[in-house]
PDB file of C-alpha atoms in Angstrom:
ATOM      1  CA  UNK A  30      12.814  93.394 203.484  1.00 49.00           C
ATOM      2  CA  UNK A  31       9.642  92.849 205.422  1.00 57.00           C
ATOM      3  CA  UNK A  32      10.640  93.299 209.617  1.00 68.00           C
ATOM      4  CA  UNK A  33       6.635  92.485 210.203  1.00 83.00           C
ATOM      5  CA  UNK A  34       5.428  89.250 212.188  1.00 90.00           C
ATOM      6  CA  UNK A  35       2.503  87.318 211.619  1.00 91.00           C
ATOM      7  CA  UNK A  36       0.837  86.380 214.593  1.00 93.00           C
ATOM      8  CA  UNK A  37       1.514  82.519 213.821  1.00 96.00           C
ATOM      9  CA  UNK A  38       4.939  83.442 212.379  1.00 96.00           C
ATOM     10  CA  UNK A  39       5.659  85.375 215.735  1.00 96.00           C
ATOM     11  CA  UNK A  40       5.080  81.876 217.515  1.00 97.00           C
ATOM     12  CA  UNK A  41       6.997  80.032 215.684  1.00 98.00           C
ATOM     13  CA  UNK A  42      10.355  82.546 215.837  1.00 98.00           C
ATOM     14  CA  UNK A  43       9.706  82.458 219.685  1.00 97.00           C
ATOM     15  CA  UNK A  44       9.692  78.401 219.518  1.00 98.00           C
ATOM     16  CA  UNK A  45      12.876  78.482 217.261  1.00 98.00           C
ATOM     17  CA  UNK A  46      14.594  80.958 220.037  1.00 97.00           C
ATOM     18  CA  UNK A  47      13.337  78.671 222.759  1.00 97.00           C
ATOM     19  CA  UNK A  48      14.211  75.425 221.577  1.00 96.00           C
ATOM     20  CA  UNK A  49      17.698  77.346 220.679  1.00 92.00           C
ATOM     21  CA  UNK A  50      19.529  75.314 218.049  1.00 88.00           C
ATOM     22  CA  UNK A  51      17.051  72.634 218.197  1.00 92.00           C
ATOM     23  CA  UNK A  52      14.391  73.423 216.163  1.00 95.00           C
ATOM     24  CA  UNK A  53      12.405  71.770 212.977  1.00 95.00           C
ATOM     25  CA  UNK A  54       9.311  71.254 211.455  1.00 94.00           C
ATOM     26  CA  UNK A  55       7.957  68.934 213.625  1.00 95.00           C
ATOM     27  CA  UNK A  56       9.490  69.839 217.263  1.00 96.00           C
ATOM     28  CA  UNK A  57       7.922  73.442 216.588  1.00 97.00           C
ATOM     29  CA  UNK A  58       4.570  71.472 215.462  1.00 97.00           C
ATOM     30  CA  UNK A  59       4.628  69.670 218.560  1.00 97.00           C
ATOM     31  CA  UNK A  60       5.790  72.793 220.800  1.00 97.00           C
ATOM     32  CA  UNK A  61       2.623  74.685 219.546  1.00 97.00           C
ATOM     33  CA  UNK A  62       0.264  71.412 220.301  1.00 97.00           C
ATOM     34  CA  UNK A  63       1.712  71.008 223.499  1.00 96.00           C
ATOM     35  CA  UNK A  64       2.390  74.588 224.917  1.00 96.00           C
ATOM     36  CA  UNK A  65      -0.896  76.840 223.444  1.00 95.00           C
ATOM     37  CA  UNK A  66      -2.714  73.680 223.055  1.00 96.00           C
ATOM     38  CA  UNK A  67      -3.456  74.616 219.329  1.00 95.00           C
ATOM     39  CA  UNK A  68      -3.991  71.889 216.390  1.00 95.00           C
ATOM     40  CA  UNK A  69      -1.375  72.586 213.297  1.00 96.00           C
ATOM     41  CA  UNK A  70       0.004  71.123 210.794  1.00 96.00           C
ATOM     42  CA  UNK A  71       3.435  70.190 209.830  1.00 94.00           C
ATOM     43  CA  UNK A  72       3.048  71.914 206.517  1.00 96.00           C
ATOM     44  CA  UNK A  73       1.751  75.071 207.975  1.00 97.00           C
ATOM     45  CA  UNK A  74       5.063  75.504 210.552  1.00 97.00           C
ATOM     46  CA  UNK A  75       7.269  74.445 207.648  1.00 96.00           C
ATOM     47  CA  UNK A  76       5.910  77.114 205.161  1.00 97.00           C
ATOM     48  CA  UNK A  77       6.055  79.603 208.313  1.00 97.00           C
ATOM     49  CA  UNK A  78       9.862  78.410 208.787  1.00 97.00           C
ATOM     50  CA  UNK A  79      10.890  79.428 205.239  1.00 96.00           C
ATOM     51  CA  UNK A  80       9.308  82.516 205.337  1.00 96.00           C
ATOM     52  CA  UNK A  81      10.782  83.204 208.264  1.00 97.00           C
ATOM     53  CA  UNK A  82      14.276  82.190 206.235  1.00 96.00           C
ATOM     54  CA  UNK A  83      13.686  83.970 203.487  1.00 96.00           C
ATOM     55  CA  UNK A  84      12.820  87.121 205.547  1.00 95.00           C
ATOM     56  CA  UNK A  85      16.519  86.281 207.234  1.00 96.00           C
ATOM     57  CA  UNK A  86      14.733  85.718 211.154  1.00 97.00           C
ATOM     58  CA  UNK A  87      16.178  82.268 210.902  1.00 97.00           C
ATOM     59  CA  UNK A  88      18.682  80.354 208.849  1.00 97.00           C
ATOM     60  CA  UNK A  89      19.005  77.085 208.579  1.00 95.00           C
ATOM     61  CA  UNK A  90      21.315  73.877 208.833  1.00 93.00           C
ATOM     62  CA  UNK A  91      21.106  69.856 207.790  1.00 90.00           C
ATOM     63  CA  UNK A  92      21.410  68.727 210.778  1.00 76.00           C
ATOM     64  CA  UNK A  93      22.946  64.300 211.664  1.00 69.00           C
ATOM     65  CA  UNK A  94      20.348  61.542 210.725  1.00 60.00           C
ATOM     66  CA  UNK A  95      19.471  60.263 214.111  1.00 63.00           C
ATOM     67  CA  UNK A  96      16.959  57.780 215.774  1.00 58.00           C
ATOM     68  CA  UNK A  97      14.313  55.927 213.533  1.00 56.00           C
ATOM     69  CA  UNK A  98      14.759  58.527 210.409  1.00 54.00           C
ATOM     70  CA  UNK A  99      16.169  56.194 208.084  1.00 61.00           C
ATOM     71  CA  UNK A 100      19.097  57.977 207.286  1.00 64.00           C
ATOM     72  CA  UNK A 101      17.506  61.210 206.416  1.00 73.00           C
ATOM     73  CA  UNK A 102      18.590  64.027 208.246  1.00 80.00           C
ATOM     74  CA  UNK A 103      16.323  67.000 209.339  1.00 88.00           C
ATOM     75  CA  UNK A 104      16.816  70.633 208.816  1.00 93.00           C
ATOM     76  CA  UNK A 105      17.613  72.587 211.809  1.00 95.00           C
ATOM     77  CA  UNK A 106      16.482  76.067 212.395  1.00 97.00           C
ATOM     78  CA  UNK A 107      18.222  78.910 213.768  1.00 97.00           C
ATOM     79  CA  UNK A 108      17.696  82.426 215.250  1.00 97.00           C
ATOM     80  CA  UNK A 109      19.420  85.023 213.357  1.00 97.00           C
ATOM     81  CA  UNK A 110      20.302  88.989 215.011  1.00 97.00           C
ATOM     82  CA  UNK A 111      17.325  89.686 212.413  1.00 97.00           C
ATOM     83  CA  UNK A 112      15.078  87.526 214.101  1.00 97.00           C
ATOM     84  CA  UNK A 113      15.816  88.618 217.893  1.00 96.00           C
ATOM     85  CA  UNK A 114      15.270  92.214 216.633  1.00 95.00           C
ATOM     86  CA  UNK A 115      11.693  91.228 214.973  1.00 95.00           C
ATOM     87  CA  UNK A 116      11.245  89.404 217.927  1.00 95.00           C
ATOM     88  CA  UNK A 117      12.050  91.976 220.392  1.00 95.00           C
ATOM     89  CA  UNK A 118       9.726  94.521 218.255  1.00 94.00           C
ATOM     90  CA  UNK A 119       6.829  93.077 218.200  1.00 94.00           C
ATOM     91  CA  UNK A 120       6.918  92.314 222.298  1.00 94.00           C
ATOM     92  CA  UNK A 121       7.546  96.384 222.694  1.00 95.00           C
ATOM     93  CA  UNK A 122       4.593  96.647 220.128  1.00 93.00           C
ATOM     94  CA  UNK A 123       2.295  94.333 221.700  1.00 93.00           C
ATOM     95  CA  UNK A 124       3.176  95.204 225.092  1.00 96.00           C
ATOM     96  CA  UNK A 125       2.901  99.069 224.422  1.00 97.00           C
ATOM     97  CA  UNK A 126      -0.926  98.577 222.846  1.00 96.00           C
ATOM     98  CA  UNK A 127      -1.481  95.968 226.550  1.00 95.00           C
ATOM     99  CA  UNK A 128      -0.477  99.444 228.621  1.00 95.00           C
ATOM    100  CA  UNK A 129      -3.184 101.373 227.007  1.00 96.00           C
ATOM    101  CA  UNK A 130      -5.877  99.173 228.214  1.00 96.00           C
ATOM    102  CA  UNK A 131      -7.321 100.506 231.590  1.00 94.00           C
ATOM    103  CA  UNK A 132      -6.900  98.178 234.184  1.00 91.00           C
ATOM    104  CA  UNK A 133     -10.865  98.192 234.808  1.00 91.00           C
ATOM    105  CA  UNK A 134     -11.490  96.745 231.270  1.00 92.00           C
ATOM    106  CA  UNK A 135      -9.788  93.819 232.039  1.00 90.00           C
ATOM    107  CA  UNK A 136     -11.593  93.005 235.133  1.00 91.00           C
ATOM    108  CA  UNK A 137     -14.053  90.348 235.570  1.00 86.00           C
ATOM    109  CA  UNK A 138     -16.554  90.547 237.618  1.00 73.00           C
TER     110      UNK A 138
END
């Protein structure tokens, strides 16, 4: 099993954990617009949402047709114990590599 995040898979786990129990394709599409100011597409967070699944980071429900979706119903995504683990990984990761950086270098001016 493959415990490694992609950078854009790492964003959308920590959308799925955010939005906690309330996450799909396009709430996560619209997260990323809205929050890093990044243009996606739908397709792109959905195939990084079943990769996620099938690397068991997330599972996944049907959730109730609501609103204006004409009776379909959207699938709901989860954070699994897998996922907070990956999750919690990569921050010590990233943060440890952050620490090694002199303060200086990161100085402007």
């Amino acid at each position: 099993m493959n415990s490694k995040l992609g950078e854009f898979e790492e964003i959308v786990l920590m959308l799925v954990a955010a939005q906690h129990e309330e996450a799909y394709g396009l709430s996560v599409t619209k997260a990323i617009e809205k929050e890093l100011n990044r243009s996606v597409t739908m397709s792109s967070v959905h195939t990084a949402l079943y990769r996620l699944e099938e690397k068991g980071f997330v599972s996944s429900k049907i959730g109730d047709a609501e609103g204006n979706r004409r009776g379909r119903r959207k699938r709901v995504f989860i954070i699994t114990a897998q996922g907070k683990t990956a999750l919690k990984e990569t921050r010590e990761a990233r943060n440890h590599i952050w620490n090694m950086i002199p303060k200086f270098i990161l100085e402007v001016g």
